[in-house]
Coordinates of C-alpha atoms in Angstrom, one line a residue:
X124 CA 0.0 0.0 0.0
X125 CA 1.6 3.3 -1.0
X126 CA 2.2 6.3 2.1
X127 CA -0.6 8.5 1.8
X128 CA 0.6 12.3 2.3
X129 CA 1.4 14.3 5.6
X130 CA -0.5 17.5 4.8
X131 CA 0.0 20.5 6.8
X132 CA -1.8 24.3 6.9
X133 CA -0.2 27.6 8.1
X134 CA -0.5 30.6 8.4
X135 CA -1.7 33.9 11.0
X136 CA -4.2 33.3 13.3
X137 CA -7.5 33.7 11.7
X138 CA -6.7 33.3 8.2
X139 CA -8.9 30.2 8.0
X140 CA -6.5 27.2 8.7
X141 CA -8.8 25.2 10.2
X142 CA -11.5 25.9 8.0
X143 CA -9.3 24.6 5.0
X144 CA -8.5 21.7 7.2
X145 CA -12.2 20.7 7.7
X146 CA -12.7 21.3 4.1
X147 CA -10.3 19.3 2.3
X148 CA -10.9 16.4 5.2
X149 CA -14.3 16.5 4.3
X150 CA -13.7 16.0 0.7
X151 CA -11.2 13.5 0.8
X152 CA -13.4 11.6 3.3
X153 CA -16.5 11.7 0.4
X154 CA -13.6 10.2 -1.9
X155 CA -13.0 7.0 0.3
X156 CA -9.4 8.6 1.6
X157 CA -8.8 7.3 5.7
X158 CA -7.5 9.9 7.0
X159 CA -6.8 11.5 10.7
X160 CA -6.7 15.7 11.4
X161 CA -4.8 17.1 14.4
X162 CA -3.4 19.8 15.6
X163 CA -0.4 21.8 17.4
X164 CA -0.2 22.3 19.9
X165 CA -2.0 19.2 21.3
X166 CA -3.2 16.1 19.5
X167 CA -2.7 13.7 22.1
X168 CA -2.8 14.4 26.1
X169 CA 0.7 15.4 26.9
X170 CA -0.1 18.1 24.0
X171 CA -3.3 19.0 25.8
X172 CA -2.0 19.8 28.7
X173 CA 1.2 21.7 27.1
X174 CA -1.3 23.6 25.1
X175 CA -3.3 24.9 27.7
X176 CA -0.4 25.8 29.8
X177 CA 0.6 27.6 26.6
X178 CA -2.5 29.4 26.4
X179 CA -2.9 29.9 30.3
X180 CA -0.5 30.9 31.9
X181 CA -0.4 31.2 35.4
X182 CA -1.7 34.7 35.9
X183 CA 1.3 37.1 36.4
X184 CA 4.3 34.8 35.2
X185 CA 5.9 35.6 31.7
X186 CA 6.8 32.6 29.8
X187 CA 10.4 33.4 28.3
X188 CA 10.7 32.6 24.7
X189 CA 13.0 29.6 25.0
X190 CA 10.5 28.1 26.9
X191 CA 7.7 28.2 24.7
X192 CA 9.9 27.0 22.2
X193 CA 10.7 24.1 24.6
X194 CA 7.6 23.3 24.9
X195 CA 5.9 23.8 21.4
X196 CA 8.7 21.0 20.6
X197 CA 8.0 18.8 23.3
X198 CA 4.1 19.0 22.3
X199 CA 5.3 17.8 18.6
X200 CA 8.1 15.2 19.2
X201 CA 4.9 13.2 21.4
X202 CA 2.0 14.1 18.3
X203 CA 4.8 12.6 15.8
X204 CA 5.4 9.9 17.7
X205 CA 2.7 9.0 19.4
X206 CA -0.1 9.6 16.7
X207 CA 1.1 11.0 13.0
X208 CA 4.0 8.5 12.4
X209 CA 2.1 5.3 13.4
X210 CA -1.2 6.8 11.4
X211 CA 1.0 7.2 8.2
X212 CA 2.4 4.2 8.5
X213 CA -1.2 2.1 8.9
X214 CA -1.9 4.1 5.4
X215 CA -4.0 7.1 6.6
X216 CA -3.8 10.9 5.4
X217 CA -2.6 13.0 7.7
X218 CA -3.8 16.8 8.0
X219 CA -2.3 18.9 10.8
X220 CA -3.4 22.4 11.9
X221 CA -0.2 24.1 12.3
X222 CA 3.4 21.8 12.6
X223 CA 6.8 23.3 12.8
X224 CA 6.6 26.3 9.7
X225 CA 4.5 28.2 13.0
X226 CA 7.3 27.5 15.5
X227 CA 9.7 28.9 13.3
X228 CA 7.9 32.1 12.5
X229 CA 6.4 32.8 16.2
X230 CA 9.1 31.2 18.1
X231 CA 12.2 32.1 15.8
X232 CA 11.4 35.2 14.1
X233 CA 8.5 36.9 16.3
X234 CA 10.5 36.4 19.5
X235 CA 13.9 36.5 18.4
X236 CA 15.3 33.4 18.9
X237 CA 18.0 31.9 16.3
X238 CA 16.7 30.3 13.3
X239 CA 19.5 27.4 13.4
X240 CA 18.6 26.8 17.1
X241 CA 14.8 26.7 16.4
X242 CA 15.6 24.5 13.2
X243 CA 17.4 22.0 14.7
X244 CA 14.9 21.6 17.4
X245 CA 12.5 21.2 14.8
X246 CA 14.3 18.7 13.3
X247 CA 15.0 17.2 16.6
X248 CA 11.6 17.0 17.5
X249 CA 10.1 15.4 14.2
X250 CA 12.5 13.0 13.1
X251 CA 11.9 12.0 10.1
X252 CA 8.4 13.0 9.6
X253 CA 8.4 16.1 7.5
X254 CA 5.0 17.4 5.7
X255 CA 4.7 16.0 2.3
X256 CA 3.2 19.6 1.8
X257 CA 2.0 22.6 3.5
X258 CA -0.4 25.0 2.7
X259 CA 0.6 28.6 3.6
X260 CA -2.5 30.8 3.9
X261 CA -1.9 34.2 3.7
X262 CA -4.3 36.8 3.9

């Protein structure tokens, strides 16, 4: 059975990502295609609870930027492993809101970390599961 793709969308928030998303699932679900959306941060529980802690802060404490870029990469090294790769490799699509293109904009360039830094954590954290394409919204 041949890989189906690793599809990923990006782009500002409210540009429509996870419209697209829920679009082009829909669609490929009408044409027969398995397939599994998820998104970053989150996707499994480890990425829940990083994603709220993301989003919630404890009221008062500023998170530095290396440490939201710890653990945006700690949220995607356990979605890769624990539920893209082994959906790829039992044949499904896989459509992600958001994957590492966002870390390196918000993480890298927003807050000024280094690109090489931020890359190689990216790297780090997927492996060898890279996007067969991404889908850059831009509006």
């Amino acid at each position: 059975m041949p890989r189906r793709p690793f599809i990923t969308f990006e782009g500002s928030e409210g540009c429509g990502k996870s419209t697209q998303v829920q679009r082009l699932a829909a669609r490929l679900e009408r044409n027969g295609v398995p397939l599994l959306v998820t998104r970053e941060p989150g996707g499994t529980a480890i990425g829940e609870t990083i994603r709220e802690l993301l989003q919630f802060a404890p009221h008062g404490v500023g998170m530095t930027a290396k440490t939201e870029l710890l653990l945006f990469e700690a949220s995607r090294s356990q979605l890769v492993r624990e539920i893209i790769k082994p959906a790829l490799e039992r044949g499904l699509c896989v459509i992600s809101d958001r994957f590492f293109d966002s870390t390196t904009v918000y993480q890298g360039a927003a807050r000024n970390l280094d690109r090489q830094i931020v890359e190689q954590l990216n790297a780090f954290a997927v492996g060898d599961c890279r996007p067969d394409l991404t889908f850059i919204l831009d509006i």
